[in-house]
Amino acid sequence: MSEVKTFMVRGTALFGESHYPVRQKFTRYVRALNETQAKELIYSSFGSKNKIKRKNIKIEEVKEVDPTTIQDKRMQDLMSLDRIIV
Protein backbone atom coordinates (compact mmCIF):
# COMPACT_ATOMS: atom_id res chain seq x y z
CA MET A 1 0.00 0.00 0.00
CA SER A 2 1.26 3.48 -0.86
CA GLU A 3 2.08 6.12 1.70
CA VAL A 4 0.17 9.40 1.71
CA LYS A 5 2.49 12.39 1.25
CA THR A 6 2.07 16.13 1.64
CA PHE A 7 2.49 18.28 -1.47
CA MET A 8 2.77 22.02 -1.95
CA VAL A 9 1.06 23.21 -5.14
CA ARG A 10 1.77 26.69 -6.53
CA GLY A 11 0.20 28.38 -9.50
CA THR A 12 -2.23 31.00 -10.75
CA ALA A 13 -5.95 30.94 -11.38
CA LEU A 14 -8.28 33.25 -13.30
CA PHE A 15 -11.03 34.45 -10.94
CA GLY A 16 -14.13 36.29 -12.19
CA GLU A 17 -13.77 35.21 -15.81
CA SER A 18 -16.94 36.90 -17.04
CA HIS A 19 -17.00 40.34 -15.33
CA TYR A 20 -13.59 41.54 -14.17
CA PRO A 21 -11.04 38.79 -14.72
CA VAL A 22 -8.21 38.73 -12.20
CA ARG A 23 -5.34 36.25 -12.27
CA GLN A 24 -4.28 35.49 -8.70
CA LYS A 25 -1.42 33.44 -7.33
CA PHE A 26 -2.15 30.58 -4.96
CA THR A 27 -0.25 28.14 -2.76
CA ARG A 28 -2.09 25.13 -1.40
CA TYR A 29 -1.00 22.14 0.65
CA VAL A 30 -2.70 18.84 -0.16
CA ARG A 31 -2.35 15.23 0.99
CA ALA A 32 -2.09 12.80 -1.90
CA LEU A 33 -0.37 9.61 -3.05
CA ASN A 34 1.48 11.23 -5.97
CA GLU A 35 1.86 14.50 -7.90
CA THR A 36 -0.86 13.65 -10.42
CA GLN A 37 -3.41 13.09 -7.67
CA ALA A 38 -2.33 16.35 -5.99
CA LYS A 39 -3.01 18.26 -9.24
CA GLU A 40 -6.42 16.63 -9.59
CA LEU A 41 -7.33 17.65 -6.04
CA ILE A 42 -6.45 21.28 -6.86
CA TYR A 43 -8.48 21.24 -10.09
CA SER A 44 -11.50 19.72 -8.37
CA SER A 45 -11.43 22.02 -5.33
CA PHE A 46 -11.07 25.23 -7.39
CA GLY A 47 -13.71 24.02 -9.80
CA SER A 48 -16.27 23.14 -7.17
CA LYS A 49 -15.72 26.04 -4.75
CA ASN A 50 -14.89 28.89 -7.16
CA LYS A 51 -16.42 27.64 -10.45
CA ILE A 52 -13.07 27.96 -12.24
CA LYS A 53 -12.52 25.86 -15.34
CA ARG A 54 -9.43 23.65 -15.61
CA LYS A 55 -8.10 25.66 -18.56
CA ASN A 56 -7.99 28.77 -16.31
CA ILE A 57 -5.85 27.11 -13.62
CA LYS A 58 -2.11 27.12 -14.32
CA ILE A 59 -0.13 24.89 -11.97
CA GLU A 60 3.49 26.02 -11.95
CA GLU A 61 5.03 23.84 -9.24
CA VAL A 62 4.19 20.65 -7.37
CA LYS A 63 6.67 19.43 -4.81
CA GLU A 64 6.68 17.12 -1.84
CA VAL A 65 7.30 18.92 1.46
CA ASP A 66 8.35 17.84 4.92
CA PRO A 67 5.22 17.71 7.13
CA THR A 68 7.02 19.35 10.06
CA THR A 69 7.64 22.59 8.11
CA ILE A 70 3.98 23.30 7.28
CA GLN A 71 2.45 26.31 9.04
CA ASP A 72 -1.16 25.58 7.97
CA LYS A 73 -3.12 24.54 11.09
CA ARG A 74 -5.72 22.58 9.12
CA MET A 75 -3.03 20.45 7.44
CA GLN A 76 -1.26 19.83 10.76
CA ASP A 77 -4.51 18.57 12.28
CA LEU A 78 -5.18 16.38 9.26
CA MET A 79 -1.70 14.83 9.41
CA SER A 80 -2.06 14.01 13.10
CA LEU A 81 -5.03 11.69 12.50
CA ASP A 82 -4.40 7.96 12.56
CA ARG A 83 -7.64 7.04 10.85
CA ILE A 84 -10.87 8.61 9.63
CA ILE A 85 -14.18 6.97 10.42
CA VAL A 86 -16.99 7.89 8.07
Coordinates of C-alpha atoms in Angstrom, one line a residue:
M1 CA 0.0 0.0 0.0
S2 CA 1.3 3.5 -0.9
E3 CA 2.1 6.1 1.7
V4 CA 0.2 9.4 1.7
K5 CA 2.5 12.4 1.3
T6 CA 2.1 16.1 1.6
F7 CA 2.5 18.3 -1.5
M8 CA 2.8 22.0 -2.0
V9 CA 1.1 23.2 -5.1
R10 CA 1.8 26.7 -6.5
G11 CA 0.2 28.4 -9.5
T12 CA -2.2 31.0 -10.7
A13 CA -6.0 30.9 -11.4
L14 CA -8.3 33.2 -13.3
F15 CA -11.0 34.5 -10.9
G16 CA -14.1 36.3 -12.2
E17 CA -13.8 35.2 -15.8
S18 CA -16.9 36.9 -17.0
H19 CA -17.0 40.3 -15.3
Y20 CA -13.6 41.5 -14.2
P21 CA -11.0 38.8 -14.7
V22 CA -8.2 38.7 -12.2
R23 CA -5.3 36.2 -12.3
Q24 CA -4.3 35.5 -8.7
K25 CA -1.4 33.4 -7.3
F26 CA -2.1 30.6 -5.0
T27 CA -0.3 28.1 -2.8
R28 CA -2.1 25.1 -1.4
Y29 CA -1.0 22.1 0.6
V30 CA -2.7 18.8 -0.2
R31 CA -2.3 15.2 1.0
A32 CA -2.1 12.8 -1.9
L33 CA -0.4 9.6 -3.0
N34 CA 1.5 11.2 -6.0
E35 CA 1.9 14.5 -7.9
T36 CA -0.9 13.6 -10.4
Q37 CA -3.4 13.1 -7.7
A38 CA -2.3 16.4 -6.0
K39 CA -3.0 18.3 -9.2
E40 CA -6.4 16.6 -9.6
L41 CA -7.3 17.7 -6.0
I42 CA -6.5 21.3 -6.9
Y43 CA -8.5 21.2 -10.1
S44 CA -11.5 19.7 -8.4
S45 CA -11.4 22.0 -5.3
F46 CA -11.1 25.2 -7.4
G47 CA -13.7 24.0 -9.8
S48 CA -16.3 23.1 -7.2
K49 CA -15.7 26.0 -4.8
N50 CA -14.9 28.9 -7.2
K51 CA -16.4 27.6 -10.5
I52 CA -13.1 28.0 -12.2
K53 CA -12.5 25.9 -15.3
R54 CA -9.4 23.7 -15.6
K55 CA -8.1 25.7 -18.6
N56 CA -8.0 28.8 -16.3
I57 CA -5.9 27.1 -13.6
K58 CA -2.1 27.1 -14.3
I59 CA -0.1 24.9 -12.0
E60 CA 3.5 26.0 -12.0
E61 CA 5.0 23.8 -9.2
V62 CA 4.2 20.6 -7.4
K63 CA 6.7 19.4 -4.8
E64 CA 6.7 17.1 -1.8
V65 CA 7.3 18.9 1.5
D66 CA 8.3 17.8 4.9
P67 CA 5.2 17.7 7.1
T68 CA 7.0 19.3 10.1
T69 CA 7.6 22.6 8.1
I70 CA 4.0 23.3 7.3
Q71 CA 2.4 26.3 9.0
D72 CA -1.2 25.6 8.0
K73 CA -3.1 24.5 11.1
R74 CA -5.7 22.6 9.1
M75 CA -3.0 20.5 7.4
Q76 CA -1.3 19.8 10.8
D77 CA -4.5 18.6 12.3
L78 CA -5.2 16.4 9.3
M79 CA -1.7 14.8 9.4
S80 CA -2.1 14.0 13.1
L81 CA -5.0 11.7 12.5
D82 CA -4.4 8.0 12.6
R83 CA -7.6 7.0 10.8
I84 CA -10.9 8.6 9.6
I85 CA -14.2 7.0 10.4
V86 CA -17.0 7.9 8.1

